[in-house]
PDB file of C-alpha atoms and ligand atoms in Angstrom:
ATOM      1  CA  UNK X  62     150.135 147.996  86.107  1.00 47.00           C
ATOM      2  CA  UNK X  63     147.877 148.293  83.079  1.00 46.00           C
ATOM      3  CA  UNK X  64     148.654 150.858  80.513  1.00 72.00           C
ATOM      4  CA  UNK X  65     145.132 152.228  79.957  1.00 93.00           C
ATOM      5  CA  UNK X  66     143.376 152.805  83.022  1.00 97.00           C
ATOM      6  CA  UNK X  67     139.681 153.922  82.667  1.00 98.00           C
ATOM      7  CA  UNK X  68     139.066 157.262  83.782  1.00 98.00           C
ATOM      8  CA  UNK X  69     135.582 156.666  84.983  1.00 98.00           C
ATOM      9  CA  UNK X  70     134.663 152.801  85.971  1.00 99.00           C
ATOM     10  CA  UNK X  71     130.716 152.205  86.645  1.00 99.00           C
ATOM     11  CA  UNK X  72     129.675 148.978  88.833  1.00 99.00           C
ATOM     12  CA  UNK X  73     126.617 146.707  88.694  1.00 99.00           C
ATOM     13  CA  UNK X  74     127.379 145.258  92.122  1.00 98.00           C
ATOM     14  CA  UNK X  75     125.088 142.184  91.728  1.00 98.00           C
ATOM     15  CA  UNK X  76     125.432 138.784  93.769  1.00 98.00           C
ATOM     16  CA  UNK X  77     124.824 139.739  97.119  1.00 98.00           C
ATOM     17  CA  UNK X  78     121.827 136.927  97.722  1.00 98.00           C
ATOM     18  CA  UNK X  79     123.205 134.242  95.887  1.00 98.00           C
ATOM     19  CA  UNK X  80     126.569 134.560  98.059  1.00 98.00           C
ATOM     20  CA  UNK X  81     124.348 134.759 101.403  1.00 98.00           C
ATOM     21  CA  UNK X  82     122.308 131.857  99.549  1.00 98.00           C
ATOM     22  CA  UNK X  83     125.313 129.486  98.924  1.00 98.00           C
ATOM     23  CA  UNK X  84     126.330 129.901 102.758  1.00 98.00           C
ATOM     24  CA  UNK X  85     122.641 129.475 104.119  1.00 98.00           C
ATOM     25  CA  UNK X  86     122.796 132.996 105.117  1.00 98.00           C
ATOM     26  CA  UNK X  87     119.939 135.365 105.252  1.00 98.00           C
ATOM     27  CA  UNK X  88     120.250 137.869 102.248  1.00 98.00           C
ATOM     28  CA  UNK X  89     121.070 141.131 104.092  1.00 98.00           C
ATOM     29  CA  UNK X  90     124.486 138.921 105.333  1.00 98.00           C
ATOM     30  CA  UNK X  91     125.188 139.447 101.843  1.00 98.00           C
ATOM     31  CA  UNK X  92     124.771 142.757 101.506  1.00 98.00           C
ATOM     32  CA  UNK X  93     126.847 143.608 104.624  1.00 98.00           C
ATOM     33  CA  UNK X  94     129.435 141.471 102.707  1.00 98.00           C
ATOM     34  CA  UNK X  95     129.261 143.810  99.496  1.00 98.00           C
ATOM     35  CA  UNK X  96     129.946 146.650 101.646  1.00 98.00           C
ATOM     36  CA  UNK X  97     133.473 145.174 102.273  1.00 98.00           C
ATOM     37  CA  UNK X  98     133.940 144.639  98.961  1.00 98.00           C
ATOM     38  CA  UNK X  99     132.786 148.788  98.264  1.00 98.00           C
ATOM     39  CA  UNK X 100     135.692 149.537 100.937  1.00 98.00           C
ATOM     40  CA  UNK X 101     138.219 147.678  98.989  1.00 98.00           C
ATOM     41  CA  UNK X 102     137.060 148.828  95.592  1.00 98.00           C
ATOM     42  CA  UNK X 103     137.179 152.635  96.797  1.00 98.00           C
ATOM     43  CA  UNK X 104     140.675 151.899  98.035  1.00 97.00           C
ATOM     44  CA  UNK X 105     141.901 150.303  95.082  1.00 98.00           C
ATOM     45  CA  UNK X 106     141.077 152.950  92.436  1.00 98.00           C
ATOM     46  CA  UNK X 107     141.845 155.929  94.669  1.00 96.00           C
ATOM     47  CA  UNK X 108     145.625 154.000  94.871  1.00 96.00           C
ATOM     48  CA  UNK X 109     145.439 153.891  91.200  1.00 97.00           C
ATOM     49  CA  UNK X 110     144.562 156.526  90.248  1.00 95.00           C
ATOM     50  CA  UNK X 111     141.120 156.403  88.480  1.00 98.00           C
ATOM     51  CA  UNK X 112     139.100 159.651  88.555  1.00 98.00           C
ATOM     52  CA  UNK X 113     135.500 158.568  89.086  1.00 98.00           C
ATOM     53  CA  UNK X 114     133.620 155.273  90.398  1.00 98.00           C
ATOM     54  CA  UNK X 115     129.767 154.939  89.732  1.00 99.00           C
ATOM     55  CA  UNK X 116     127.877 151.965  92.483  1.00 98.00           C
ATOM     56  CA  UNK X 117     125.010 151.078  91.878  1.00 98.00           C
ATOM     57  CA  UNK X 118     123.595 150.519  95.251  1.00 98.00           C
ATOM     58  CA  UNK X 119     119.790 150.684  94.703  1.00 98.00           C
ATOM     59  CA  UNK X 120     117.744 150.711  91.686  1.00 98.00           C
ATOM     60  CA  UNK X 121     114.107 152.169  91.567  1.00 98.00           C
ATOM     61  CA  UNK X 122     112.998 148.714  90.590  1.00 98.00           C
ATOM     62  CA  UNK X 123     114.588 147.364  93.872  1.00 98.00           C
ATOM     63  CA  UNK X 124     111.394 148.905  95.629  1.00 98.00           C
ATOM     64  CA  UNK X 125     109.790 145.610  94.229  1.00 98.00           C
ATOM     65  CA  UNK X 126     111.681 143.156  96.838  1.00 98.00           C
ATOM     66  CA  UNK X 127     109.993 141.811 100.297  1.00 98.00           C
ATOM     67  CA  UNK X 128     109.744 145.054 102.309  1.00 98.00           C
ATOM     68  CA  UNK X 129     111.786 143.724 105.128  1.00 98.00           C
ATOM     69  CA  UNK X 130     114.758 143.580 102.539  1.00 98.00           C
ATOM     70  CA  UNK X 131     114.249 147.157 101.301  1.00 98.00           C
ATOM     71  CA  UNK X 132     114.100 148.070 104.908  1.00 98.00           C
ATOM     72  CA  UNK X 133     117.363 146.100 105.915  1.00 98.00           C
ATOM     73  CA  UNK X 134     119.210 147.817 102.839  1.00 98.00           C
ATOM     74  CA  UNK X 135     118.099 151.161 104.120  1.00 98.00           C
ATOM     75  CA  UNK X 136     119.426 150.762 107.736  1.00 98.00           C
ATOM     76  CA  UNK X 137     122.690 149.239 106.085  1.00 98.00           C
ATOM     77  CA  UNK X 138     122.810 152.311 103.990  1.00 98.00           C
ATOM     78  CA  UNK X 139     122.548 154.603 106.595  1.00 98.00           C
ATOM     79  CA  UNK X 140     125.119 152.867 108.523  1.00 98.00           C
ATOM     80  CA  UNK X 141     127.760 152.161 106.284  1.00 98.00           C
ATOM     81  CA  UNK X 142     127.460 156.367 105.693  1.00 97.00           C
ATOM     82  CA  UNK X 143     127.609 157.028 109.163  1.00 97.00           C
ATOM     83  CA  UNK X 144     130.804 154.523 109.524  1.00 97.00           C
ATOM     84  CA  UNK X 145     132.502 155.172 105.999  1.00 97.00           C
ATOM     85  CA  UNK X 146     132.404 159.392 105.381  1.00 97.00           C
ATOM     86  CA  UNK X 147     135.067 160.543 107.983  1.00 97.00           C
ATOM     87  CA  UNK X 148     137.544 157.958 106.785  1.00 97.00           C
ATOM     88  CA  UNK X 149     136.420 159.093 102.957  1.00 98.00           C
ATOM     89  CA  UNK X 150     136.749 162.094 103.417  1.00 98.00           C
ATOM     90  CA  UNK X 151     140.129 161.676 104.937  1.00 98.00           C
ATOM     91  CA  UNK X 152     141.398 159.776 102.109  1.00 97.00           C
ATOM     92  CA  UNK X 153     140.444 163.015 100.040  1.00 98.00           C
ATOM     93  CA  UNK X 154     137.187 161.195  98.257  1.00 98.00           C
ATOM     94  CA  UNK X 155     134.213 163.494  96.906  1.00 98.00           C
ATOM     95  CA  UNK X 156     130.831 161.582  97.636  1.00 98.00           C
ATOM     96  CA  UNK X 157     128.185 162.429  95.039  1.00 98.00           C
ATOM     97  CA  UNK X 158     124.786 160.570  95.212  1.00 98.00           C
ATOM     98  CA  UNK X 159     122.770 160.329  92.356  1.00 98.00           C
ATOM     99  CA  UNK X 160     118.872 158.832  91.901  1.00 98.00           C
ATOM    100  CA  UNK X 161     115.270 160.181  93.339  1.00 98.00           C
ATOM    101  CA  UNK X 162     116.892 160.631  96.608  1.00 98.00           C
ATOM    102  CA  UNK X 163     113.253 162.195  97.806  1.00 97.00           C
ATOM    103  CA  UNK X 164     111.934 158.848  98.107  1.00 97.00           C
ATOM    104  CA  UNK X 165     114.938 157.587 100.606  1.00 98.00           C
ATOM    105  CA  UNK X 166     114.147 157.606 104.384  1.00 98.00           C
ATOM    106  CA  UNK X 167     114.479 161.059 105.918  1.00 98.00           C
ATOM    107  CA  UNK X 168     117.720 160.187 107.988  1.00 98.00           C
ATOM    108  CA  UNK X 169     119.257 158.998 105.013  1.00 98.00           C
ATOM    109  CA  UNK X 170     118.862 161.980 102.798  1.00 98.00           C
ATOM    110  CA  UNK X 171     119.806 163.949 105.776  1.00 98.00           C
ATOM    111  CA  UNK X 172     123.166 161.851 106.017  1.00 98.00           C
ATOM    112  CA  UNK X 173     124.104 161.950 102.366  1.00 98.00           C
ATOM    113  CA  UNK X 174     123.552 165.758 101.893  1.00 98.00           C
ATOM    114  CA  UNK X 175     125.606 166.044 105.158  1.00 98.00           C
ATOM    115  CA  UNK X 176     128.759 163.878 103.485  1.00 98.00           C
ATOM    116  CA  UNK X 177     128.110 165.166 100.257  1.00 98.00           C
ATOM    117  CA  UNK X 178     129.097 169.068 101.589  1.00 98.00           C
ATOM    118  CA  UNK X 179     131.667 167.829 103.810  1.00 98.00           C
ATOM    119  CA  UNK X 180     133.628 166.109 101.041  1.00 98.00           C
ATOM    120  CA  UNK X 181     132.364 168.286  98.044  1.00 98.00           C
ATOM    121  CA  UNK X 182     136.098 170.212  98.069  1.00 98.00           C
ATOM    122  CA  UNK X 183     138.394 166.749  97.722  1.00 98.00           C
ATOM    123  CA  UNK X 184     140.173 166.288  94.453  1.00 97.00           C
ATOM    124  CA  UNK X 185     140.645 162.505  94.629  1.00 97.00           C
ATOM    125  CA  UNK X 186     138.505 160.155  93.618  1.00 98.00           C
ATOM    126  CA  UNK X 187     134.251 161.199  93.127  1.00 98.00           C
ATOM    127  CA  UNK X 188     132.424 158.240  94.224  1.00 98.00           C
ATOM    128  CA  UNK X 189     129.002 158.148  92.965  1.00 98.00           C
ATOM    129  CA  UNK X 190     126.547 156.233  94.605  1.00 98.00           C
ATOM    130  CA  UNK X 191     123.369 155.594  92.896  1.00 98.00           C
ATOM    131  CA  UNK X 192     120.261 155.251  95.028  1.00 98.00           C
ATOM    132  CA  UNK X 193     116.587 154.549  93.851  1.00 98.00           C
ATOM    133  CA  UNK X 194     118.197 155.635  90.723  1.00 98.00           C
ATOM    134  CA  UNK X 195     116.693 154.524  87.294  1.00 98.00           C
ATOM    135  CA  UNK X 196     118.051 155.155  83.569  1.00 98.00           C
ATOM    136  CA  UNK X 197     114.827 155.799  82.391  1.00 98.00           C
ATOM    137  CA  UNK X 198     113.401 158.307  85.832  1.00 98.00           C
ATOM    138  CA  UNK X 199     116.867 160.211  84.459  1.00 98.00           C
ATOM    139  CA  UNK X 200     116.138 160.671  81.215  1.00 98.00           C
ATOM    140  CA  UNK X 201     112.582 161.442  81.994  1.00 98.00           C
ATOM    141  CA  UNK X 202     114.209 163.768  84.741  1.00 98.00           C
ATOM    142  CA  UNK X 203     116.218 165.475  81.636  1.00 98.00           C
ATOM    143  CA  UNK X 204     113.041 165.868  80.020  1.00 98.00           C
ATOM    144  CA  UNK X 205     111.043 167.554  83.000  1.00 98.00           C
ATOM    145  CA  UNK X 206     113.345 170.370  83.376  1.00 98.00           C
ATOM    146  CA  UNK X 207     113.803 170.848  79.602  1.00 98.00           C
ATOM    147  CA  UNK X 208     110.273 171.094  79.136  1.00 98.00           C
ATOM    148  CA  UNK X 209     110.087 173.282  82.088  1.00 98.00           C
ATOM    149  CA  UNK X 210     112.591 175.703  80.305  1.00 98.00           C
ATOM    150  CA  UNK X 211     110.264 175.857  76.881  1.00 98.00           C
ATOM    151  CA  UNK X 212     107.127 176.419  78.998  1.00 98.00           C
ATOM    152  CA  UNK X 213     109.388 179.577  80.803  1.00 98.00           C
ATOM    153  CA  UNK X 214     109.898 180.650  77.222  1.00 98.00           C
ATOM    154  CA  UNK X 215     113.603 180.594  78.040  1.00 98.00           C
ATOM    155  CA  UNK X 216     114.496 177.813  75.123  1.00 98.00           C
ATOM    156  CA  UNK X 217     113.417 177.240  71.908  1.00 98.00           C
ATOM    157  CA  UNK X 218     112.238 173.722  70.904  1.00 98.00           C
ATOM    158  CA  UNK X 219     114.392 173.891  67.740  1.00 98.00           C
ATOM    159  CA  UNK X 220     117.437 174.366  69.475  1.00 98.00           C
ATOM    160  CA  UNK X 221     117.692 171.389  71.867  1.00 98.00           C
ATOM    161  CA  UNK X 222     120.541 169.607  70.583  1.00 98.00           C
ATOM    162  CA  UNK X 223     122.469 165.973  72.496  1.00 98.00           C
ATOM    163  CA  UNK X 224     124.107 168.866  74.632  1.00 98.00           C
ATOM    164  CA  UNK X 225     120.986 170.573  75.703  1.00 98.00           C
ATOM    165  CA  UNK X 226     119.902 167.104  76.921  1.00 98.00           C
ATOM    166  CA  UNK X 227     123.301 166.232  78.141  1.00 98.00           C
ATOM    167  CA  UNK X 228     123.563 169.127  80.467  1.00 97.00           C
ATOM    168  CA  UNK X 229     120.596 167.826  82.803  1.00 98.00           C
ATOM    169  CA  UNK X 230     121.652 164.221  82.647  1.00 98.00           C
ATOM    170  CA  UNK X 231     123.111 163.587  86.138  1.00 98.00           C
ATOM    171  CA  UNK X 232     126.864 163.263  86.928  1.00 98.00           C
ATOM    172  CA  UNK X 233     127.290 165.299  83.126  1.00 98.00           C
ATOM    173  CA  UNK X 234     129.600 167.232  84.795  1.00 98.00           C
ATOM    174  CA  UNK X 235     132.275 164.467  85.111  1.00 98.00           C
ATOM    175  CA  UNK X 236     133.770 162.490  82.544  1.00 98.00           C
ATOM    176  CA  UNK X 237     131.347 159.291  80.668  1.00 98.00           C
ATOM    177  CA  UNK X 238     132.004 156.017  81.846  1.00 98.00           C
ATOM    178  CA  UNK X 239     135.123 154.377  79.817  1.00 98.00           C
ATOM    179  CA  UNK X 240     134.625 150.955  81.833  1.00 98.00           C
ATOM    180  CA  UNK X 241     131.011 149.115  83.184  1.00 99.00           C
ATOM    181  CA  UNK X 242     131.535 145.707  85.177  1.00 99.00           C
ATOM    182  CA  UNK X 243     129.088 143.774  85.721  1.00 99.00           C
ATOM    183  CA  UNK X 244     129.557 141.105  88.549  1.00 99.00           C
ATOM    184  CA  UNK X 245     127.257 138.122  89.351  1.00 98.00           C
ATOM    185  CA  UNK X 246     126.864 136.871  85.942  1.00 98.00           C
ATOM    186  CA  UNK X 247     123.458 138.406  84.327  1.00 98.00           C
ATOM    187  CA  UNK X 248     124.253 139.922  81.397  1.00 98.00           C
ATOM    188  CA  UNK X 249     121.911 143.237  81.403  1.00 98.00           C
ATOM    189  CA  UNK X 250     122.255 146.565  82.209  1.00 98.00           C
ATOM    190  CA  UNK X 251     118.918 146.671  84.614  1.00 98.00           C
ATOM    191  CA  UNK X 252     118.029 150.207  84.303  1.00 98.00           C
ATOM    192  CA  UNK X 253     121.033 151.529  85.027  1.00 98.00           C
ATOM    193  CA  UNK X 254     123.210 154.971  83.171  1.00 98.00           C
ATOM    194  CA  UNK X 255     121.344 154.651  79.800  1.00 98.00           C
ATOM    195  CA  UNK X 256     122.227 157.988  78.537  1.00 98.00           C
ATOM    196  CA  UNK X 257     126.080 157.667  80.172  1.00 98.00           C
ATOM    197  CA  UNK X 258     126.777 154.369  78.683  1.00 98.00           C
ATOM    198  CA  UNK X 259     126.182 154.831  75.537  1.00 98.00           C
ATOM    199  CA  UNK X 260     130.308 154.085  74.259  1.00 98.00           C
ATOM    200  CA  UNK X 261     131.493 152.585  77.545  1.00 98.00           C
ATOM    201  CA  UNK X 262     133.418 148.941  77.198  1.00 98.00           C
ATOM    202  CA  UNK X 263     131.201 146.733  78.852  1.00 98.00           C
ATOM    203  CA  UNK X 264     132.715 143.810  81.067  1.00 98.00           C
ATOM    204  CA  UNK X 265     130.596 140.892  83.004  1.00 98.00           C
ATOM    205  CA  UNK X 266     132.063 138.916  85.358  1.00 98.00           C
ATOM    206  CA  UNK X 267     130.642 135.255  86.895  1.00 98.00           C
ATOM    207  CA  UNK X 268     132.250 136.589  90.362  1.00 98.00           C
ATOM    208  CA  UNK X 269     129.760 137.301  93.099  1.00 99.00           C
ATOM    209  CA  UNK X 270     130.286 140.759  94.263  1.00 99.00           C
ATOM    210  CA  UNK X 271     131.150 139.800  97.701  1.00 99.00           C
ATOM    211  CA  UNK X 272     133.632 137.859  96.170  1.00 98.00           C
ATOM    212  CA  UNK X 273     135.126 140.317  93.799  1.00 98.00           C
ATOM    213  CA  UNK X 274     138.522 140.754  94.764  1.00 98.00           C
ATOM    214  CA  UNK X 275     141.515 142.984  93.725  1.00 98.00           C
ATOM    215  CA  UNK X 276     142.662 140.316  91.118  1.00 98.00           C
ATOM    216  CA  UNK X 277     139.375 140.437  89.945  1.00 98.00           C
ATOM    217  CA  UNK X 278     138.984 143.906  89.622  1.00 98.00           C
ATOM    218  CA  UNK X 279     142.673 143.683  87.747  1.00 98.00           C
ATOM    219  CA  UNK X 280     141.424 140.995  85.524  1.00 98.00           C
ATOM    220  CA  UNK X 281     138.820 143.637  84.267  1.00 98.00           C
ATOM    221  CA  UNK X 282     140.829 146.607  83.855  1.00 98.00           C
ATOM    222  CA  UNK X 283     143.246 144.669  81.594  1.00 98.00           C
ATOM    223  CA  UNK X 284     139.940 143.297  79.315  1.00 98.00           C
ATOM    224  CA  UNK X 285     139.615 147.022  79.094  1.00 98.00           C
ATOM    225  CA  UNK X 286     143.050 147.981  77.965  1.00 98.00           C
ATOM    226  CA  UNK X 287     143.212 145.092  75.686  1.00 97.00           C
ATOM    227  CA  UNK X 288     140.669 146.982  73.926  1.00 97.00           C
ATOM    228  CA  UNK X 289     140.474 149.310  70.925  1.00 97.00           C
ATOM    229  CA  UNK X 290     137.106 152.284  71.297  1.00 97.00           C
ATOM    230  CA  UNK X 291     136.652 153.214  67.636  1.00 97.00           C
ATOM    231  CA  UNK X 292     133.622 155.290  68.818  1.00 97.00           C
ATOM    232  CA  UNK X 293     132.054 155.063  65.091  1.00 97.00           C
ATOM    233  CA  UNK X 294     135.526 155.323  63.407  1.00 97.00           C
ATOM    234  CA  UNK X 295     137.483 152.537  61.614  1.00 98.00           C
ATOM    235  CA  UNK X 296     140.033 150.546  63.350  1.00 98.00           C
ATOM    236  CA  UNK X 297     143.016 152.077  60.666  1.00 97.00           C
ATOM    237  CA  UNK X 298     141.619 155.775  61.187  1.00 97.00           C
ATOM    238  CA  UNK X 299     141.802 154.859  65.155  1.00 97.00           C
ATOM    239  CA  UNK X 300     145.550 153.329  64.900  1.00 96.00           C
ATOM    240  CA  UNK X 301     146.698 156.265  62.593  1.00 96.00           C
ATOM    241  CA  UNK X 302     145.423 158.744  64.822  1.00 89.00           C
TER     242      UNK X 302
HETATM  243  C1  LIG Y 620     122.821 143.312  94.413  1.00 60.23           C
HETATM  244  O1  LIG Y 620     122.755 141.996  94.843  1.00 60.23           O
HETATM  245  C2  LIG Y 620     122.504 144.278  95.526  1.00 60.23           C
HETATM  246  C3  LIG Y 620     121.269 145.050  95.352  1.00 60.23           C
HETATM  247  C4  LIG Y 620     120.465 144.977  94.330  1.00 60.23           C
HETATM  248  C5  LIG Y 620     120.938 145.964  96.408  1.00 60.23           C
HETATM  249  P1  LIG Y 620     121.400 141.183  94.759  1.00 60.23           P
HETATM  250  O2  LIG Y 620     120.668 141.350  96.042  1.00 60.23           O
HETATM  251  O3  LIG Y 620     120.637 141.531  93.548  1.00 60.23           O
HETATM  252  O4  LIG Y 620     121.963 139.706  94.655  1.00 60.23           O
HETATM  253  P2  LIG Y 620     121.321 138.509  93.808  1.00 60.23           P
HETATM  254  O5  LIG Y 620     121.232 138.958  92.390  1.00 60.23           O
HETATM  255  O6  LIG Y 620     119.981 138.234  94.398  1.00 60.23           O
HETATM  256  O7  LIG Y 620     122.282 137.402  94.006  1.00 60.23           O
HETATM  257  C1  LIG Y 621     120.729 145.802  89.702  1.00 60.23           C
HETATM  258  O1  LIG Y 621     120.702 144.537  90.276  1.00 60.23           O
HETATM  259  C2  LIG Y 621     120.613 146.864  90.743  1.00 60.23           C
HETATM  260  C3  LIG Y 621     121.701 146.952  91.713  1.00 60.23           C
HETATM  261  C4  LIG Y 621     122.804 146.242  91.745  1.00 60.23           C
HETATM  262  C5  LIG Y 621     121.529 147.970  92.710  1.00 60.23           C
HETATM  263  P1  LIG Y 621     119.368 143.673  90.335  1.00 60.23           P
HETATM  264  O2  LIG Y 621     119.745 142.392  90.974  1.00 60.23           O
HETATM  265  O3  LIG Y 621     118.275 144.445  90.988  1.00 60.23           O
HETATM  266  O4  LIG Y 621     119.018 143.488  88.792  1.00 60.23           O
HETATM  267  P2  LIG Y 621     118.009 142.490  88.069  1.00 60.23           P
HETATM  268  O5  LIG Y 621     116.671 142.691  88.704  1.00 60.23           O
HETATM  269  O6  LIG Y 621     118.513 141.111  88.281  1.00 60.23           O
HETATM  270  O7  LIG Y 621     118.056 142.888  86.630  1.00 60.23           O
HETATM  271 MG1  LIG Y 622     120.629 140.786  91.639  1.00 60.23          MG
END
């Protein structure tokens, strides 16, 4: 057991081709592979105990791959919903999606506003999925309805404060990520929670995310207890405190 367990943990789940690659597998074999690993993630931090976990599932750069790939991911998407919710929502998970979700296939949105009401009352873990989601498109998504709001007359330019901007961030509602992992070895954050990252502890990990095991994901979650969030303060005003 480590002592300080993040409350919210976000996921770069990165290294699905390479692992396909390295077994002479098509791509998509690696993809089906990370959705194991999403099972056994989900499991282990409902058993522990942590609040929120952020996937990254689909950025709105990953439009840019061979079509037949974008296509694959979408039928894998809409499968692993239609096979995963039930036993979600049995094991008391909220699902909360997050991204453009307009420009998903049809049957998908339809799935993921259908899972999305029937586990909206469970109080254990919130998994977020993000998909076609962007950093930027949510900032700029922030700025849309703001704007919209000035142009109603119903705010005042000289009032918008971090909050005002906060509030139509998505997932603002929960708590900020404490811990980001990073598997597959690139060290970037591709576009992913700019505004929500902003003080998380950021982790990378060589391990392929079909690979990325419970020891792994223990291996990270004591990096993150080993470490001391001063959050702009000094290490003595942190200890003292
Ligand atoms: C991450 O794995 C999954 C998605 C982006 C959907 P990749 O498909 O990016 O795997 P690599 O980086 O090519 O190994
Ligand atoms: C980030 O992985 C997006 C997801 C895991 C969904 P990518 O593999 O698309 O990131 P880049 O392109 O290498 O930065
Ligand atoms: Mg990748």
């Amino acid at each position: 057991m480590t002592e300080k367990l993040p409350c919210h943990v976000a996921i770069i789940m990165d290294g699905n081709g390479r692992w396909a690659k390295g077994r002479k597998l098509p791509r998509i074999a690696g993809h089906r592979a990370g959705v194991e690993t999403v099972r056994k993630v989900v499991r282990a931090c409902g058993a522990k105990g942590i609040k929120v976990l952020t996937l990254f599932a689909f950025s709105s750069e990953n439009w840019r791959r061979p079509k037949r790939e974008v296509s694959l991911l979408m039928e894998l998407f809409i499968r692993a919903l239609q096979q995963e919710v039930k036993s979600l929502n049995k094991n008391n998970v909220r699902l909360r999606m997050i991204g453009d979700l307009s420009a998903l296939p049809e049957k998908l949105q339809k799935l993921i506003l259908k899972a999305q009401e029937l586990t909206r009352n469970n109080t254990g873990l919130t998994l977020v999925i993000a998909a076609n989601y962007g950093g930027r498109w949510d900032i700029t998504q922030a700025a849309r309805q703001i704007a919209q709001q000035v142009a109603a007359g119903e705010l005042q330019p000289e009032t918008i404060r971090e909050e005002t901007v906060q509030q139509f961030i998505s997932i603002s509602d929960l708590p900020e990520p404490d811990l980001f992992i990073r598997t597959g070895g690139e060290q970037r954050i591709s576009n992913y929670l700019l505004w929500q990252l902003a003080y998380t502890e950021l982790y990378f990990t060589e391990t392929l995310w079909p690979d990325f095991d419970d020891t792994d994901f223990e291996v990270a979650l004591a990096s993150f207890a080993g470490r001391q969030r001063r959050f702009g303060r000094t290490g003595e005003q942190v200890e003292n405190a």
